[in-house]
C-alpha cells in the first residue's frame, strides 16, 4: 500500500523534545505524527483499505454516533522501537503483533489488515519521527497500532467504516527506575475473562474490565492484580496486563497454558523460546493458586515473574491475598528471570545476536 505524507507544521522543537526524552515516563507524551489507513465497505460487501497516510498527530474528528463509542468495537497492539548503537531503529517481532492484531480483528468483527501494511505503517511513522526514539537504558519508542469502528449508526452490527491508526510515545521503564520485585494483589472478586469471551483478543474492553480490580490492588499497595479461573480449581490466568511465569528448583519453567481466556503474549512466547535455548524444561500447563502457595512454602518454587511488552520482565516479590501473603524468592543476578531479561533486551537493542530473526529495521 502506498502512503502519502503530510508533515506537521507545528512539531515539537528540538529543545522541547529533549526535555521530554530526559524523563519520558510511559504513555505521557506523543510524537508529532500518526499513521492512518481507512477502510470502508458497502452493504454488498464491496470495498477495502484505502488512503494510507502519515499526518500530524492530533484529535480525531468523530461522529457522536460512531460505533466504537457505543459498542466498543475496537482493538489495539503494543510494541517498541529501539535505537541501536549505530543510530538505526529496530522493532521486535512485528509479524507476531500483526498476526495477533488480525486474530483480535476476527473476534471483534473488524477487517484484517495485511501484515505488510501493518509493518509498513510502523516504518513510515518511525521514519518521520525517528528523533523521538530515546537511547537511555531500558528506554524505547512505544508504538500503539489500533483500529476503531467509525461508522455513525446505532444498529447492532459490524461497522462498515473503520479507521486504523498508529501513534507513538517515548517510554522509560514501566515500573520506574531501579528494577525490583513488585507486589501483586490476588483478585477473588473479579474475573478478567470468560470462556468464549474476548480474553485472548487485545481489545479495550478487557482492560476496562480489569480497572476495578486494579483499584482494589492499589488500595493494598500493589502494582498489579492477578486473576484466577474460579471454575477451574482457581487456576492462575494472568495479570491485568502481563503473563506470569514460575521457576522451580528442578529447572522447570511453568506458565499457564493458552486456553482462550489468556492473551497470546509476544514477550511470553519469546521467553519460552529463550528458556528452551538455555536448556530449561518448559511447561505450558494449569497451575493453581494452591500449587503456588504450597511450592512457595516448601521451597520448590524459586522465582515468579511477569512479562509483557511494556515492562519486558518484572520479578514478583509477593502475592497479597485476603487470606495472607505468599512470599516469592528475590531473584539474584544469576536468576532465570534476570538472565532472560538481559538476553531479551540485548536482542532488542542490538547488543546480543538475534539468532531467531526477530528484529525488523524501521529506520
XYZ file of C-alpha atoms in Angstrom:
363
model
C 0.000 0.000 0.000
C 1.305 3.467 -0.919
C 1.420 6.044 1.863
C 1.044 9.773 1.318
C 2.726 12.119 3.767
C 1.709 15.429 5.315
C 4.238 16.745 7.810
C 3.256 18.713 10.890
C 3.607 22.478 10.646
C 3.956 22.717 14.438
C 6.279 19.907 15.540
C 7.914 19.988 18.947
C 11.194 21.899 18.920
C 14.462 20.054 19.492
C 14.619 21.626 22.956
C 11.068 20.542 23.845
C 11.739 17.022 22.578
C 14.998 16.781 24.543
C 13.211 17.841 27.724
C 10.593 15.118 27.202
C 13.162 12.448 26.386
C 15.097 13.286 29.548
C 12.171 11.877 31.553
C 9.689 10.238 29.169
C 7.589 8.279 31.680
C 5.207 5.843 29.987
C 2.420 6.943 27.662
C 2.634 10.563 28.805
C 3.948 12.208 25.624
C 3.399 11.583 21.925
C 5.355 12.179 18.746
C 4.486 14.708 16.059
C 2.770 12.364 13.605
C 0.408 9.430 13.224
C -0.055 6.781 10.528
C -3.613 6.220 9.278
C -5.383 3.810 6.897
C -9.118 3.923 6.243
C -11.443 1.000 5.490
C -14.953 1.166 4.077
C -17.388 -1.421 2.799
C -20.855 -1.073 1.306
C -23.920 -3.166 2.132
C -22.955 -5.662 -0.612
C -19.544 -6.230 0.922
C -17.557 -4.257 -1.647
C -14.699 -2.075 -0.524
C -11.471 -2.370 1.418
C -8.440 -0.497 2.703
C -7.561 2.888 1.201
C -5.998 6.322 1.805
C -2.892 5.203 3.692
C -1.103 8.267 5.012
C 1.143 9.853 7.616
C -0.318 13.052 9.029
C 0.180 15.381 12.016
C -0.752 13.965 15.419
C -3.962 15.464 16.734
C -7.581 14.944 17.782
C -9.778 12.550 15.802
C -12.970 14.065 14.414
C -15.723 11.560 15.119
C -19.498 11.485 14.898
C -21.170 11.050 18.317
C -22.951 8.001 16.891
C -19.701 6.262 15.881
C -19.947 2.546 16.632
C -16.818 2.422 18.783
C -18.376 4.843 21.279
C -21.475 2.701 21.808
C -20.433 -0.913 21.227
C -16.702 -0.903 21.913
C -15.749 -2.323 18.532
C -12.005 -1.721 18.665
C -8.664 -3.471 19.089
C -5.057 -2.438 19.640
C -1.472 -3.652 19.787
C 1.690 -2.626 21.605
C 5.304 -2.958 20.519
C 8.521 -0.992 20.824
C 11.135 0.575 18.561
C 14.710 0.514 19.872
C 17.654 2.694 18.895
C 20.832 0.688 18.250
C 24.374 1.917 18.751
C 24.746 2.974 15.106
C 21.633 5.171 15.325
C 19.374 2.808 13.373
C 15.938 1.933 14.769
C 14.567 -1.593 15.006
C 11.445 -3.276 16.312
C 10.925 -6.741 17.754
C 8.786 -9.457 16.156
C 6.246 -7.173 14.425
C 4.971 -10.146 12.427
C 3.728 -11.689 15.680
C 1.948 -8.463 16.573
C 0.382 -8.300 13.115
C -0.843 -11.880 13.476
C -2.335 -11.230 16.915
C -3.884 -7.973 15.661
C -5.709 -9.869 12.939
C -6.872 -12.565 15.359
C -8.276 -9.816 17.548
C -9.906 -8.251 14.469
C -11.703 -11.500 13.655
C -13.009 -11.791 17.224
C -14.287 -8.174 17.248
C -15.765 -8.438 13.722
C -13.284 -5.936 12.279
C -11.406 -6.192 8.951
C -7.994 -7.826 8.863
C -5.029 -5.671 7.856
C -2.351 -7.334 5.691
C 0.856 -7.952 7.622
C 2.926 -5.986 5.098
C 0.729 -2.912 5.554
C 0.830 -3.247 9.344
C 4.634 -3.259 9.329
C 4.869 -0.527 6.686
C 2.672 1.742 8.821
C 5.186 1.362 11.660
C 8.089 2.018 9.327
C 6.522 5.163 7.860
C 5.712 6.654 11.248
C 9.081 5.870 12.820
C 10.950 7.171 9.762
C 9.249 10.560 10.165
C 9.554 10.668 13.979
C 12.929 8.937 14.330
C 14.278 11.746 16.512
C 11.735 10.739 19.178
C 13.332 7.329 19.761
C 15.156 7.550 23.122
C 18.521 5.915 23.721
C 18.665 5.601 27.516
C 18.966 2.290 29.319
C 15.636 0.450 29.189
C 14.036 3.154 27.043
C 12.279 2.797 23.686
C 9.618 4.331 21.476
C 6.345 2.611 22.321
C 4.178 2.013 19.244
C 0.404 1.727 19.601
C -1.447 0.495 16.486
C -5.212 0.473 16.962
C -8.404 0.053 14.961
C -11.750 1.674 15.738
C -15.228 1.400 14.221
C -16.195 4.873 12.967
C -19.497 4.385 11.142
C -22.268 6.585 12.580
C -25.220 4.304 13.350
C -26.908 2.755 16.367
C -27.830 -0.623 14.936
C -26.018 -3.625 16.403
C -23.921 -4.967 13.538
C -20.278 -4.728 12.458
C -19.286 -1.244 11.363
C -18.800 -0.618 7.642
C -16.333 2.180 8.308
C -13.091 1.647 10.204
C -10.003 3.698 10.986
C -6.625 2.048 11.582
C -4.059 4.273 13.254
C -0.606 4.167 14.820
C 0.592 6.588 17.474
C 3.962 6.583 19.216
C 5.139 7.548 22.690
C 8.685 7.662 24.098
C 8.823 5.289 27.045
C 11.023 4.837 30.073
C 10.950 1.901 32.469
C 7.340 0.811 33.044
C 7.572 0.451 36.828
C 10.058 3.300 37.283
C 13.852 3.464 37.681
C 15.501 0.572 39.506
C 14.198 -2.889 38.688
C 12.956 -4.522 41.854
C 10.309 -7.135 42.689
C 6.753 -5.777 42.695
C 3.862 -6.807 44.939
C 0.785 -8.319 43.287
C -2.797 -8.446 44.579
C -4.907 -11.585 44.128
C -8.417 -10.721 42.963
C -11.121 -13.118 44.108
C -13.968 -10.705 43.375
C -13.394 -10.060 39.683
C -12.606 -12.171 36.609
C -10.640 -10.874 33.654
C -12.357 -13.006 31.000
C -14.708 -15.934 30.496
C -14.889 -18.963 28.208
C -15.926 -17.953 24.718
C -15.320 -14.288 25.500
C -12.638 -11.890 24.325
C -9.852 -12.894 26.727
C -7.322 -13.747 24.036
C -8.182 -10.658 21.956
C -6.324 -7.437 22.666
C -9.293 -5.119 22.994
C -10.015 -2.218 25.282
C -12.985 -3.910 26.952
C -10.702 -6.456 28.601
C -8.619 -3.697 30.139
C -11.648 -1.643 31.168
C -12.998 -4.702 32.963
C -9.719 -5.041 34.887
C -9.680 -1.494 36.254
C -11.951 -2.095 39.251
C -9.639 -4.915 40.311
C -6.634 -2.670 39.680
C -8.074 -0.050 42.021
C -8.566 -2.778 44.618
C -4.933 -3.839 44.155
C -3.642 -0.292 44.594
C -5.609 0.057 47.824
C -3.498 -2.852 49.124
C -0.232 -1.293 47.974
C 0.152 -3.444 44.867
C 1.275 -2.539 41.355
C -0.744 -5.185 39.540
C -3.589 -7.636 40.010
C -3.633 -11.402 39.394
C -6.747 -13.111 38.034
C -7.802 -16.724 38.592
C -10.263 -19.052 36.877
C -12.697 -19.885 39.711
C -14.344 -22.586 37.574
C -11.066 -24.451 37.023
C -9.654 -25.117 40.502
C -8.669 -21.451 40.858
C -6.105 -21.839 38.107
C -3.751 -18.897 37.622
C -4.555 -16.969 34.438
C -2.621 -13.711 34.034
C -2.103 -10.256 35.461
C -4.091 -7.245 34.354
C -1.564 -6.546 31.617
C 1.111 -9.268 31.740
C 1.639 -13.023 31.556
C 3.073 -14.816 34.601
C 5.881 -17.401 34.926
C 7.095 -19.744 37.661
C 10.595 -21.234 38.038
C 11.034 -24.393 40.095
C 14.146 -25.769 41.792
C 14.414 -28.642 39.309
C 14.942 -26.193 36.416
C 11.364 -26.239 35.149
C 9.763 -23.066 33.822
C 5.956 -23.081 34.010
C 3.400 -20.670 32.600
C -0.386 -21.057 32.311
C -1.438 -22.731 29.072
C -3.276 -20.667 26.483
C -6.898 -21.674 26.829
C -8.923 -18.993 25.070
C -9.033 -16.588 28.000
C -5.307 -15.722 28.181
C -3.628 -13.228 25.871
C -1.103 -14.664 23.405
C 1.785 -12.530 24.632
C 4.613 -11.875 22.175
C 7.040 -11.449 25.072
C 5.582 -14.619 26.597
C 6.402 -16.712 23.528
C 9.862 -15.113 23.323
C 10.586 -16.017 26.954
C 9.542 -19.602 26.292
C 11.911 -19.839 23.315
C 14.868 -18.306 25.171
C 14.213 -20.648 28.102
C 14.333 -23.653 25.761
C 17.561 -22.293 24.278
C 19.007 -22.354 27.797
C 18.061 -25.991 28.288
C 15.248 -25.356 30.739
C 12.272 -27.692 30.844
C 9.331 -25.617 29.678
C 5.751 -26.436 30.597
C 2.592 -24.665 29.493
C 0.001 -26.111 31.847
C -2.546 -25.386 34.517
C -1.056 -24.112 37.748
C -3.412 -23.417 40.631
C -3.137 -20.907 43.435
C -2.834 -23.841 45.867
C 0.180 -25.204 43.967
C 1.750 -21.741 44.049
C 1.181 -21.430 47.798
C 2.484 -24.936 48.553
C 5.564 -24.614 46.339
C 6.446 -21.277 47.893
C 6.098 -22.802 51.382
C 8.267 -25.870 50.756
C 10.980 -24.038 48.798
C 10.489 -25.804 45.462
C 9.396 -22.519 43.875
C 12.483 -20.392 43.262
C 11.205 -17.486 41.125
C 8.000 -15.829 39.982
C 7.986 -13.147 37.327
C 5.685 -11.372 34.902
C 6.337 -10.327 31.333
C 4.860 -8.030 28.709
C 5.828 -5.548 26.025
C 5.743 -2.521 28.322
C 7.585 -3.941 31.339
C 9.585 -6.681 29.484
C 10.269 -8.879 32.563
C 9.466 -7.894 36.141
C 10.079 -10.095 39.218
C 7.118 -10.614 41.538
C 8.105 -10.104 45.180
C 4.927 -11.193 46.912
C 1.338 -12.112 46.238
C -1.027 -10.410 48.662
C -4.365 -12.105 49.271
C -7.310 -11.625 51.574
C -6.048 -14.683 53.498
C -2.426 -13.589 53.823
C 0.719 -13.097 51.777
C 2.620 -15.584 49.631
C 6.264 -14.506 49.599
C 8.256 -15.036 46.406
C 12.042 -15.544 46.459
C 14.039 -12.479 45.469
C 15.806 -13.055 42.119
C 19.582 -12.921 42.171
C 21.796 -11.702 39.312
C 22.047 -15.288 38.025
C 18.311 -15.943 38.195
C 16.332 -17.202 35.221
C 14.252 -14.020 35.127
C 17.232 -11.666 35.098
C 19.187 -13.802 32.637
C 16.365 -13.998 30.110
C 15.552 -10.312 30.619
C 19.154 -9.316 29.853
C 19.222 -11.521 26.760
C 15.858 -10.280 25.535
C 16.770 -6.618 25.971
C 20.150 -7.316 24.387
C 18.498 -8.731 21.281
C 16.064 -5.834 21.107
C 18.766 -3.185 21.461
C 21.280 -4.912 19.185
C 23.921 -5.870 21.759
C 23.104 -9.604 21.645
C 22.988 -11.634 18.424
C 19.495 -12.155 17.042
C 19.686 -15.860 16.212
C 15.918 -16.193 15.702
C 15.488 -13.388 13.159
C 13.180 -11.437 15.441
C 14.327 -7.914 14.537
C 12.945 -5.704 11.763
C 14.570 -2.409 10.836
C 12.231 0.584 10.770
C 14.611 3.483 10.180
